[in-house]
Amino acid sequence: MQKEMAYSFPDEVLKHVFTFIQSDEDRNAVSLVCKSWYEIERWCRRKVFIGNCYAVSPRMVIRRFPEVRSIELKGKPHFADFNLVPDGWGGYVLQWIAEMAGAYPWLGEIRLKRMVVTDESLELIAKSFKNFKVLVLFSCEGFSTDGLAAIAASCKNLRELDLRESEVDDLSGHWLAHFPETCTSLVSLNISCLGSDEVSFSALERLVDRCPNLRSLQLNRGVTLDKIANILRRAPQLVDFGTGNYAAELQPDVFSNLAGAFSSCKELKSLSGFWDVVPAYLPALYSICPRLTSLNLSYATIQSPDLIKLVSHCPRLQRLLVLDYVEDSGLEELASSCKDLQELRVFPSDPFGAEPNVSLTEQGLVAVSLGCPKLQSVLYFCRRMSNAALVTIAQNCPNLTCFRLCIIEPKTADYLTLEPLDAGFGAIVEHCKDLRRLSLSGLLTDHVFEYIGTYGKKLEMLSVAFAGDSDLGLHHVLSGCESLRKLEIRDCPFGDKALLANAAKLETMRSLWMSSCAVSFGACKLLGQKMPKLNVEVIDETEPPDSRPESYPVDKLYIYRSVAGPRFDMPPFVWSMDEAVKILH
Amino acid sequence: MELQLGLALPPPPLIPIETFDLNSYGNYETREALGSNALSWPLLKLGPADNDINNIHHHNSSSSSSSSSSSGGGAGCKKRSFDEAPFFDEKRNVPKTLHLLLWTNQPNDEDDDPSNVLHENSSSAIFKNDGEGLVGWPPVKTWRKKVHHQIPNGGAENNRLPAVENGIGGRASKSTYVKVKMEGVPIARKIDLSVHHSFEGLTNTVMRMFGICKIADGNRKIFKLTYQDREGDWLLAEDVPW
């Protein structure tokens, strides 16, 4: 029987069928069917996603998938965004590039997030991959404009260069001029993270001129408002545009030039940038507002009345990022104008101020939940919350997939009842059955974790700060959340018991971060010894953890599953608990 | 408190040993506010509760965990590989591998549990200025901290932002942490400026952090403290008053 099957489906046919299978999950399933499918599949896998660059070694990836064309790697833990991971922790991409340079001559796409990328890495990319098309450096660091010049000069068919939120060393503004005149292939260019001096505007104009397929362009802050019209007129086919500064003295001719330039962009759907906004120039956008689906005003320090006016012109808006200057009144207007809204992010204008500087409360979010039935993703910074509001939001928005609430003052109770916010968050996890991501804040007891463990069956990522009473809280989450992949915790009274009792759970997750909790050094060592497929890393910048009693808590703990064993690039302040690594530096 | 190893495989069906009484955690109103009876069933389903944490059985229990990784031939690099492994039983709350500690459903003992004391110690390490100056809180990316240093009241014309290196806010910021880098050392450190009152104190702390030991007074002349001002220029710290 099997022989017949083999003859009726030759490898080439299977290979062809597999090319239609794009998702990683499906490909993994295919590879488990039988040995021959595993073999065929691995030779035709073109795209690899590695959520933790230390979970596997480059050599292992290359050995299994010899013909990869596109790779995505993530490095540092998420809390690195908030300065909780010391500099020098790791996440270096160089070794990956070096090994892939030899093994994947046809590699065309590299996407990195939170990794350290040096100029040497960029130069190696530039000279190793003849068909290089896509470079995305999301929240990366360690490189300068020299490295960018190498990429620009060598990559003849570059389609995408996206440096969003990366930290770039400004050495010279002329790297853009290194794109050869023959380069006409750019589709997407995001240089919004660069400082004022780092971009030669004339080089940029010429580049935009000769790239007719440019669809997405995010300028850096140094580009002034008068120059925006020039760029737009050269690229009316843009779909996604990030302005630089949006400020200038109000002059009628500048205004009408700008308005005309915007109106010539018939495909424009997404806007961002808007540093330093002069509100009087916002009406220049009105002609394209009816088509806008995405608006990022999170750097725009404009007040609620101006925001309301703008937003009321955008009935098709699906995604809005804004500062809390929008206030409750602005969000109420949003709720009545933008019925298609799917994602809302409200950032704090004064995160460190003790007193509220704007009138933004839980009411704004409640209004949006009432008015926007398609709401799926929320990130909301505010200063007060109530269980009643959270229950209302949960009932209004059962389709939420991502709910991140940050009440600025830690351990803030329900402002109406002075109780913990357990019931409110409980309602969120109970009603929003597809919730994949949740961030908690406010006063919370172990109860909230009980709810989360009970209802959060699809929860993949959970962020916790200043919450819980005891190990029971952590135990609820680790034992209840079946889909949990990433858990990050800071300043919670969680200790050894829950962690050790659920040690096996950690092998089913990508990673666990715990800082300023109560996990002892002894427990870390035990985990490291007994769980060989976990890398247990203790981070302590002040002194070695073994210079203190074993019962003393560790400062920061990062645990992740890995088939590559302990890593070799740990800095002096990171200690591996792996038994094989005997030397604690 | 010495940690004891409790390596044990949980018994196959999960027996709810004790229903965890929510009442003991107080707050009836919260359950009723939810308006559902969903939480009336026991939430802690575990292996046999062993009140004596010292009851240990040692096991060579690595076999079941290693088998899950060998399926798919070294499926280490796919993000879903562990979920796909046929040996992982998704129906159970607890995977069929080892516990390192048998869960006892006793709440943390206040007396001999060092975690309370430790929590205070660890939080005091973060709360340097009486609860202000928390590192990484609120969770706002450095990018965004650099933007919000304006006085919003009709300041639309006045949109010149100071280029702040370290995320210290404008008028009302409480964060006083700065990054300190030493030439030749790849790792930067963070220092809280507000606990220092003089250049001498600051220099001493910096030297201690970078492991420069003081040999009489000689060293202080070799190392110089510099800072970067708003325009990005590096200046000698001691040229200006504290």
XYZ file of N, CA, C and O in Angstrom, chain A residues 25 28 31-32 38 45 49 56 61 64-65 81-83 87 165-166 193 221 276-277 279 298-299 301 303 323 325 347-353 381 406-408 410 419 423 427 430 446-447 450-451 454-455 460 465-466 470-472 475 479 482 485 490 496-498 500-501 503-504 507-508 516-518 520 522-523 526-527 530-531 533 551 553 561 563 572-573, chain B residues 3 5 7 20 22 25-27 29-31 34 36 38-39 41 43-44 46 53 65-66 69 71-84 88 93 95 97-101 103 108-109 113 115 118-119 121-122 126-127 134-145 147-148 150 152 156 159 161 167 171-175 179 181 187-190:
696
model
N 2.841 27.100 11.322
C 2.139 26.013 12.018
C 1.823 24.876 11.081
O 2.014 23.703 11.400
N 4.917 23.025 10.057
C 5.378 22.135 11.120
C 4.549 20.856 11.151
O 5.087 19.754 11.323
N 5.549 18.558 8.394
C 6.833 17.887 8.594
C 6.735 16.725 9.569
O 7.653 15.921 9.664
N 5.642 16.647 10.292
C 5.495 15.567 11.263
C 4.754 14.353 10.721
O 4.606 13.354 11.413
N 8.828 15.066 5.922
C 9.763 15.898 6.684
C 10.919 16.334 5.793
O 11.300 17.503 5.756
N 11.393 24.765 2.620
C 10.979 25.847 3.499
C 11.816 27.073 3.161
O 13.037 27.036 3.184
N 10.967 31.807 11.113
C 10.765 32.802 12.163
C 11.343 32.255 13.465
O 10.974 31.168 13.898
N 17.821 28.595 19.539
C 18.395 27.653 18.583
C 19.659 28.295 18.027
O 19.806 29.513 18.050
N 19.690 25.712 12.466
C 18.681 26.169 11.503
C 19.140 25.819 10.093
O 18.383 25.285 9.277
N 18.906 22.114 9.239
C 17.572 21.591 8.948
C 16.958 22.212 7.700
O 16.292 21.530 6.932
N 17.155 23.506 7.527
C 16.525 24.188 6.386
C 17.611 24.783 5.508
O 18.056 25.901 5.729
N 12.616 47.303 26.327
C 12.049 48.575 25.858
C 11.955 49.591 26.977
O 11.878 50.792 26.723
N 11.885 49.125 28.215
C 11.686 50.024 29.349
C 12.923 50.064 30.235
O 12.828 50.265 31.436
N 14.073 49.820 29.644
C 15.345 49.940 30.366
C 15.528 48.939 31.487
O 16.322 49.175 32.393
N 22.470 47.276 29.277
C 23.226 47.286 28.027
C 24.267 46.195 28.033
O 24.913 45.946 29.036
N 12.150 52.756 14.983
C 12.472 52.806 16.414
C 13.865 52.304 16.752
O 14.124 51.934 17.896
N 14.765 52.282 15.794
C 16.118 51.851 16.097
C 16.976 53.028 16.524
O 16.650 54.179 16.255
N 13.536 57.137 12.541
C 14.299 57.166 13.785
C 15.548 58.035 13.695
O 16.207 58.280 14.695
N 12.610 63.264 11.573
C 12.094 64.480 12.189
C 12.666 65.746 11.583
O 12.055 66.791 11.632
N 6.122 68.037 16.429
C 6.021 69.500 16.456
C 4.912 70.041 15.557
O 5.175 70.689 14.538
N 3.696 69.770 15.914
C 2.582 70.120 15.031
C 2.081 71.534 15.274
O 1.859 71.935 16.419
N -1.235 73.320 14.695
C -2.600 72.882 14.371
C -3.173 73.537 13.124
O -3.976 72.934 12.419
N 0.887 60.004 17.801
C 1.374 59.823 19.164
C 2.564 60.698 19.516
O 3.027 60.689 20.645
N 3.053 61.461 18.537
C 4.087 62.440 18.870
C 3.546 63.858 18.773
O 4.258 64.827 19.005
N 1.763 66.984 19.824
C 1.317 67.602 21.067
C 0.238 68.627 20.766
O 0.400 69.817 21.026
N -3.894 69.745 21.055
C -4.923 69.669 22.085
C -6.196 69.039 21.570
O -6.402 68.895 20.375
N -1.844 60.913 21.794
C -1.465 61.239 23.172
C -2.719 61.518 23.999
O -3.783 61.813 23.449
N -3.636 63.968 25.299
C -4.234 65.284 25.059
C -5.603 65.150 24.393
O -6.377 66.099 24.382
N -1.285 57.317 24.606
C -0.018 57.411 25.333
C -0.035 58.593 26.293
O -0.700 59.602 26.035
N 0.764 58.507 27.363
C 0.766 59.595 28.356
C 1.661 60.739 27.912
O 2.799 60.513 27.498
N 1.163 61.933 28.008
C 1.982 63.089 27.645
C 2.952 63.445 28.760
O 4.010 64.016 28.523
N 2.584 63.112 29.969
C 3.431 63.442 31.109
C 3.500 62.240 32.044
O 2.917 62.245 33.130
N 4.214 61.210 31.617
C 4.165 59.952 32.374
C 4.730 60.060 33.788
O 4.377 59.240 34.647
N 5.595 61.032 34.014
C 6.234 61.096 35.328
C 5.633 62.143 36.240
O 6.070 62.322 37.363
N 4.634 62.849 35.766
C 4.015 63.860 36.611
C 3.166 63.219 37.687
O 2.567 62.181 37.490
N -3.126 54.402 28.623
C -2.489 54.921 29.829
C -3.447 55.912 30.474
O -3.923 56.837 29.810
N -2.525 50.612 31.403
C -1.500 51.040 32.336
C -2.037 52.196 33.172
O -2.134 53.324 32.688
N -2.368 51.898 34.414
C -2.727 52.942 35.365
C -1.414 53.423 35.948
O -0.658 52.647 36.546
N -1.145 54.694 35.755
C 0.218 55.183 35.926
C 0.791 54.977 37.319
O 1.950 54.594 37.461
N 1.425 52.831 40.425
C 1.285 51.411 40.775
C 0.308 51.203 41.919
O 0.196 52.043 42.819
N -11.631 49.215 46.012
C -11.281 47.800 46.024
C -10.210 47.501 44.981
O -9.951 48.321 44.107
N -11.964 42.141 39.837
C -13.212 41.795 39.153
C -13.247 42.387 37.753
O -13.739 41.767 36.809
N -13.490 40.291 34.390
C -14.528 40.403 33.359
C -13.907 40.445 31.969
O -14.445 39.860 31.021
N -12.938 37.011 31.025
C -14.087 36.123 30.890
C -14.865 36.386 29.603
O -15.281 35.470 28.906
N -4.297 38.074 44.375
C -4.179 36.771 43.702
C -5.446 36.410 42.930
O -5.414 35.619 42.001
N -6.564 36.993 43.359
C -7.840 36.748 42.669
C -7.764 36.948 41.170
O -8.274 36.145 40.391
N -6.413 34.166 39.412
C -7.333 33.044 39.373
C -8.267 33.155 38.171
O -8.476 32.205 37.421
N -8.780 34.365 37.968
C -9.630 34.595 36.801
C -8.855 34.346 35.514
O -9.347 33.732 34.577
N -8.322 30.783 34.849
C -9.571 30.096 34.526
C -10.055 30.407 33.122
O -10.481 29.525 32.388
N -9.999 31.683 32.763
C -10.623 32.104 31.502
C -9.631 32.376 30.383
O -10.005 32.389 29.228
N -1.708 34.461 25.153
C -0.355 34.097 24.754
C 0.701 34.935 25.443
O 1.828 34.490 25.650
N 2.762 43.766 36.690
C 3.629 44.630 37.491
C 2.924 45.007 38.778
O 1.756 45.371 38.763
N 3.642 44.942 39.890
C 3.122 45.391 41.193
C 1.769 44.754 41.514
O 0.828 45.443 41.912
N 0.802 36.420 46.619
C 1.582 35.242 46.984
C 1.835 34.392 45.748
O 1.356 34.686 44.663
N 2.549 33.320 45.972
C 2.864 32.392 44.879
C 1.619 31.821 44.213
O 1.670 31.382 43.068
N 0.535 31.840 44.925
C -0.709 31.319 44.366
C -1.065 32.042 43.075
O -1.522 31.437 42.102
N 0.991 30.696 40.353
C 0.590 29.313 40.092
C -0.663 29.248 39.235
O -0.767 28.436 38.319
N -0.461 27.338 35.680
C -1.189 26.080 35.559
C -2.451 26.225 34.724
O -2.969 25.230 34.222
N -3.298 27.850 29.081
C -2.785 26.782 28.220
C -1.978 27.286 27.037
O -1.104 26.589 26.548
N 2.696 31.888 26.040
C 4.021 31.792 25.443
C 5.010 32.719 26.118
O 6.171 32.386 26.290
N 7.207 42.003 36.915
C 8.144 42.811 37.695
C 7.487 43.219 38.997
O 6.287 43.476 39.042
N 9.586 31.026 44.958
C 10.066 29.770 44.401
C 8.966 28.757 44.154
O 9.027 27.981 43.206
N 8.007 28.721 45.034
C 7.067 27.597 45.025
C 6.352 27.436 43.694
O 6.362 26.370 43.086
N 5.723 28.514 43.265
C 4.927 28.388 42.028
C 5.826 28.066 40.847
O 5.464 27.289 39.963
N 8.748 26.437 40.794
C 9.233 25.065 40.793
C 8.101 24.070 40.567
O 8.286 23.045 39.912
N 6.941 24.379 41.101
C 5.819 23.451 40.922
C 5.365 23.401 39.474
O 4.722 22.447 39.058
N 7.524 23.881 36.798
C 8.749 23.939 36.007
C 8.525 23.427 34.589
O 9.044 23.981 33.625
N 7.744 22.390 34.484
C 7.538 21.800 33.167
C 6.815 22.744 32.229
O 7.020 22.724 31.020
N 8.818 24.847 29.728
C 9.304 24.286 28.466
C 8.292 24.448 27.337
O 8.622 24.240 26.171
N 7.075 24.796 27.695
C 6.051 24.983 26.664
C 5.916 26.446 26.274
O 5.095 26.796 25.430
N 12.724 41.914 40.260
C 12.281 42.444 41.555
C 11.148 41.621 42.141
O 10.176 42.159 42.682
N 11.260 40.298 42.000
C 10.312 39.396 42.646
C 11.043 38.688 43.788
O 12.026 39.218 44.302
N 10.568 37.511 44.150
C 11.142 36.870 45.333
C 11.674 35.479 45.018
O 11.619 34.587 45.860
N 14.455 32.848 44.719
C 15.771 32.748 45.346
C 16.806 32.206 44.370
O 16.481 31.528 43.393
N 18.846 29.876 45.036
C 18.795 28.422 45.127
C 17.785 27.814 44.163
O 18.057 26.810 43.493
N 16.614 28.439 44.062
C 15.593 27.918 43.144
C 16.057 28.043 41.708
O 15.813 27.157 40.879
N 18.423 25.257 41.028
C 17.690 23.996 40.927
C 17.037 23.863 39.555
O 17.142 22.830 38.888
N 16.393 24.911 39.122
C 15.761 24.908 37.796
C 16.804 24.660 36.717
O 16.592 23.871 35.795
N 17.938 20.964 36.818
C 16.975 19.908 36.527
C 16.287 20.050 35.188
O 15.643 19.124 34.711
N 16.376 21.220 34.605
C 15.667 21.440 33.339
C 16.688 21.764 32.248
O 16.940 22.933 31.958
N 16.543 21.658 29.171
C 16.089 22.325 27.947
C 15.678 23.763 28.203
O 15.155 24.442 27.323
N 19.214 31.631 49.734
C 17.803 31.990 49.897
C 17.541 33.434 49.480
O 16.406 33.867 49.406
N 16.943 36.618 47.219
C 16.293 36.673 45.909
C 17.238 37.220 44.836
O 18.114 38.025 45.122
N 13.218 28.552 26.833
C 13.535 27.208 26.358
C 14.525 27.336 25.200
O 14.516 28.308 24.441
N 17.123 24.731 22.458
C 17.768 23.480 22.083
C 19.245 23.703 21.807
O 19.953 22.793 21.401
N 29.387 39.918 31.906
C 29.725 39.548 33.283
C 28.547 39.588 34.246
O 28.558 38.889 35.250
N 27.527 40.367 33.949
C 26.446 40.475 34.924
C 25.303 39.488 34.663
O 24.254 39.579 35.299
N 15.665 24.559 50.254
C 14.745 24.051 49.240
C 14.924 22.565 49.085
O 16.021 22.079 48.925
N 14.109 19.130 46.922
C 13.720 18.656 45.612
C 12.483 17.819 45.712
O 12.444 16.869 46.462
N 10.778 15.771 43.057
C 10.613 15.332 41.684
C 9.579 14.244 41.654
O 9.768 13.189 42.210
N -10.213 25.217 46.480
C -9.635 26.368 47.104
C -10.743 27.348 47.403
O -11.461 27.776 46.541
N -12.457 30.475 47.848
C -12.285 31.892 47.514
C -12.663 32.773 48.676
O -12.208 33.882 48.798
N -10.148 34.372 50.714
C -9.464 35.524 50.153
C -10.334 36.752 50.161
O -10.002 37.778 49.630
N -11.502 36.587 50.761
C -12.343 37.749 50.955
C -13.054 38.211 49.714
O -12.864 37.677 48.644
N -13.867 39.182 49.906
C -14.457 39.916 48.791
C -15.514 39.179 47.979
O -15.336 38.876 46.822
N -18.153 40.511 47.043
C -18.800 41.414 46.074
C -18.201 41.252 44.695
O -18.887 41.349 43.705
N -16.914 40.999 44.664
C -16.305 40.927 43.338
C -16.884 39.801 42.519
O -17.117 39.935 41.340
N -17.150 38.662 43.138
C -17.730 37.568 42.363
C -19.123 37.913 41.882
O -19.508 37.617 40.762
N -19.414 40.198 38.957
C -19.246 39.556 37.655
C -20.554 39.010 37.129
O -20.738 38.816 35.944
N -21.734 36.049 37.367
C -21.733 34.698 36.807
C -21.363 33.724 37.891
O -20.718 34.072 38.867
N -19.473 31.280 37.335
C -18.397 30.498 36.736
C -17.314 30.134 37.715
O -16.602 29.170 37.542
N -17.161 30.908 38.768
C -16.050 30.621 39.667
C -16.453 29.766 40.849
O -15.761 29.712 41.839
N -16.629 26.609 40.837
C -15.987 25.309 40.861
C -14.540 25.471 41.280
O -13.973 26.516 41.159
N -10.768 25.781 41.628
C -9.851 26.315 40.642
C -8.474 25.706 40.733
O -7.665 25.844 39.853
N -8.194 25.051 41.841
C -6.883 24.438 41.962
C -7.018 22.953 41.756
O -7.576 22.258 42.585
N -4.773 19.747 41.234
C -3.368 19.403 41.297
C -3.175 17.955 41.643
O -4.111 17.241 41.948
N 6.355 19.467 52.935
C 7.138 19.825 51.743
C 8.402 19.000 51.675
O 9.066 18.904 50.650
N 10.258 14.260 29.120
C 10.504 15.596 28.568
C 11.384 15.547 27.346
O 11.230 16.320 26.434
N 12.309 14.601 27.307
C 13.187 14.590 26.130
C 12.454 14.050 24.918
O 12.734 14.410 23.803
N 10.866 16.571 22.607
C 11.680 17.407 21.731
C 12.205 16.641 20.543
O 12.617 17.201 19.567
N 10.548 14.662 18.660
C 9.567 14.522 17.581
C 9.826 15.598 16.547
O 10.194 16.705 16.874
N 9.659 15.253 15.317
C 9.906 16.227 14.267
C 11.377 16.453 14.020
O 11.756 17.358 13.323
N 12.200 15.629 14.654
C 13.619 15.709 14.329
C 14.262 17.018 14.716
O 14.731 17.772 13.877
N 14.284 17.322 15.964
C 14.997 18.531 16.366
C 14.215 19.774 15.987
O 14.704 20.657 15.309
N 13.039 19.787 16.445
C 12.162 20.878 15.999
C 12.405 22.123 16.816
O 11.489 22.699 17.343
N 13.624 22.509 16.915
C 13.907 23.608 17.813
C 13.628 24.981 17.257
O 13.362 25.907 17.969
N 13.669 25.077 15.949
C 13.654 26.443 15.448
C 12.304 26.921 14.998
O 12.146 28.015 14.542
N 11.293 26.139 15.141
C 9.979 26.641 14.757
C 9.266 27.107 16.002
O 9.364 26.513 17.040
N 8.508 28.145 15.864
C 7.950 28.701 17.077
C 6.884 27.817 17.680
O 6.598 27.890 18.835
N 6.275 26.951 16.897
C 5.202 26.138 17.457
C 5.640 24.701 17.701
O 4.840 23.842 17.976
N 6.899 24.426 17.596
C 7.305 23.025 17.579
C 6.898 22.291 18.835
O 6.456 21.158 18.787
N 7.002 22.938 19.970
C 6.689 22.219 21.192
C 5.217 21.929 21.285
O 4.795 20.918 21.824
N 4.422 22.840 20.766
C 2.979 22.588 20.809
C 2.591 21.456 19.887
O 1.630 20.761 20.110
N 3.347 21.323 18.817
C 2.963 20.324 17.822
C 3.383 18.934 18.242
O 2.914 17.945 17.727
N 2.948 16.005 23.713
C 2.448 17.020 24.620
C 0.943 16.910 24.689
O 0.249 17.071 23.707
N -4.159 20.261 32.355
C -3.620 21.522 32.818
C -2.129 21.414 33.061
O -1.379 22.328 32.875
N 1.386 19.547 32.173
C 2.022 18.664 31.207
C 2.647 17.461 31.885
O 2.963 17.496 33.066
N 5.265 16.098 32.522
C 6.684 16.065 32.863
C 6.812 16.412 34.325
O 5.843 16.410 35.048
N 8.006 16.697 34.717
C 8.209 16.691 36.153
C 7.839 18.004 36.826
O 7.897 19.074 36.244
N 7.460 17.896 38.066
C 7.394 19.049 38.949
C 8.696 19.090 39.701
O 9.238 18.071 40.083
N 9.153 20.243 39.960
C 10.322 20.327 40.815
C 9.942 20.515 42.263
O 10.775 20.506 43.134
N 8.681 20.749 42.470
C 8.240 20.966 43.841
C 6.793 20.570 43.872
O 6.021 20.936 43.012
N 3.236 21.024 44.864
C 2.504 22.210 45.305
C 1.724 21.874 46.568
O 0.996 20.928 46.633
N 1.488 31.077 51.515
C 2.839 31.283 52.001
C 2.833 31.507 53.491
O 2.098 32.315 54.010
N 3.688 30.787 54.185
C 3.812 31.005 55.614
C 4.436 32.360 55.864
O 5.494 32.666 55.331
N 8.726 32.318 55.551
C 8.884 32.570 54.122
C 9.684 33.853 53.924
O 9.219 34.919 54.252
N 10.172 35.370 51.417
C 9.796 36.182 50.249
C 9.251 37.538 50.663
O 9.419 38.522 49.975
N 12.188 39.559 51.542
C 12.969 39.768 50.336
C 12.297 40.764 49.420
O 12.932 41.556 48.768
N 10.982 40.695 49.397
C 10.282 41.636 48.513
C 10.558 43.055 48.945
O 10.769 43.944 48.146
N 13.205 44.066 50.460
C 14.569 44.410 50.069
C 14.640 44.721 48.603
O 15.268 45.668 48.193
N 13.986 43.868 47.810
C 14.123 44.081 46.372
C 13.401 45.337 45.947
O 13.838 46.047 45.079
N 14.693 49.277 44.140
C 14.180 50.023 43.000
C 13.681 51.392 43.436
O 13.937 52.388 42.802
N 12.950 51.410 44.542
C 12.376 52.670 44.998
C 13.459 53.490 45.669
O 13.603 53.466 46.866
N 11.106 55.076 39.728
C 11.063 53.657 39.391
C 11.687 53.458 38.021
O 11.347 54.164 37.088
N 12.554 52.458 37.924
C 13.120 52.162 36.616
C 12.053 51.501 35.748
O 11.385 50.580 36.180
N 11.921 52.005 34.533
C 11.038 51.336 33.588
C 9.559 51.458 33.903
O 8.755 50.690 33.405
N 9.184 52.448 34.715
C 7.760 52.630 34.986
C 7.415 54.115 34.967
O 8.128 54.890 35.562
N 6.343 54.508 34.353
C 5.426 53.687 33.555
C 6.132 53.127 32.313
O 7.133 53.682 31.859
N 5.611 52.057 31.779
C 6.276 51.378 30.656
C 6.110 52.152 29.357
O 5.285 51.835 28.506
N 6.935 53.185 29.232
C 6.904 54.027 28.053
C 8.262 53.914 27.388
O 9.282 54.065 28.057
N 8.291 53.668 26.100
C 9.572 53.496 25.419
C 10.369 54.783 25.448
O 9.817 55.874 25.458
N 11.694 54.634 25.432
C 12.591 55.789 25.485
C 12.241 56.811 24.432
O 12.306 58.014 24.667
N 11.856 56.345 23.256
C 11.451 57.228 22.168
C 10.394 58.223 22.617
O 10.435 59.397 22.322
N 9.427 57.683 23.317
C 8.290 58.517 23.691
C 8.647 59.445 24.827
O 8.145 60.542 24.940
N 9.539 59.022 25.690
C 9.940 59.900 26.793
C 10.579 61.148 26.234
O 10.422 62.228 26.769
N 9.877 62.773 23.698
C 8.956 63.687 23.017
C 8.221 64.580 23.990
O 7.957 65.730 23.720
N 7.903 64.067 25.154
C 6.894 64.739 25.971
C 7.486 65.701 26.976
O 7.278 65.584 28.152
N 7.038 69.095 26.854
C 6.547 70.408 26.458
C 5.482 70.881 27.397
O 4.824 70.095 28.050
N 2.016 72.073 27.290
C 1.007 71.977 26.235
C 0.093 73.185 26.104
O -0.546 73.355 25.104
N 1.807 75.765 21.002
C 1.981 75.205 19.659
C 3.083 75.899 18.890
O 3.790 75.301 18.115
N 7.486 75.026 19.740
C 7.681 73.589 19.730
C 9.133 73.164 19.667
O 9.497 72.284 18.935
N 11.960 71.245 21.280
C 12.129 70.291 22.371
C 13.580 70.236 22.792
O 14.466 70.218 21.956
N 16.110 60.496 29.139
C 14.709 60.296 29.476
C 14.272 61.064 30.695
O 13.181 60.882 31.187
N 9.396 69.544 33.356
C 9.159 70.126 34.672
C 8.810 69.128 35.743
O 9.220 69.267 36.875
N 8.068 68.100 35.396
C 7.521 67.324 36.505
C 8.096 65.920 36.597
O 7.592 65.090 37.298
N 9.186 65.654 35.876
C 9.690 64.285 35.877
C 10.335 63.956 37.208
O 11.021 64.766 37.805
N 10.159 62.713 37.633
C 10.770 62.316 38.876
C 11.981 61.428 38.640
O 12.683 61.039 39.559
N 12.198 61.038 37.379
C 13.245 60.056 37.132
C 14.592 60.746 37.092
O 14.814 61.679 36.333
N 22.590 57.281 32.449
C 23.440 56.206 31.939
C 24.881 56.655 32.070
O 25.209 57.781 31.711
N 28.755 55.638 30.946
C 29.577 54.752 30.130
C 31.034 55.081 30.391
O 31.403 56.240 30.505
N 29.871 47.848 28.684
C 28.633 47.796 29.446
C 28.404 49.116 30.167
O 29.251 49.576 30.915
N 27.251 49.703 29.936
C 26.915 50.953 30.623
C 26.243 50.636 31.947
O 25.703 49.561 32.144
N 26.287 51.583 32.849
C 25.620 51.415 34.140
C 24.625 52.549 34.307
O 24.702 53.555 33.628
N 23.742 52.341 35.265
C 22.793 53.411 35.553
C 23.044 53.928 36.957
O 23.283 53.175 37.876
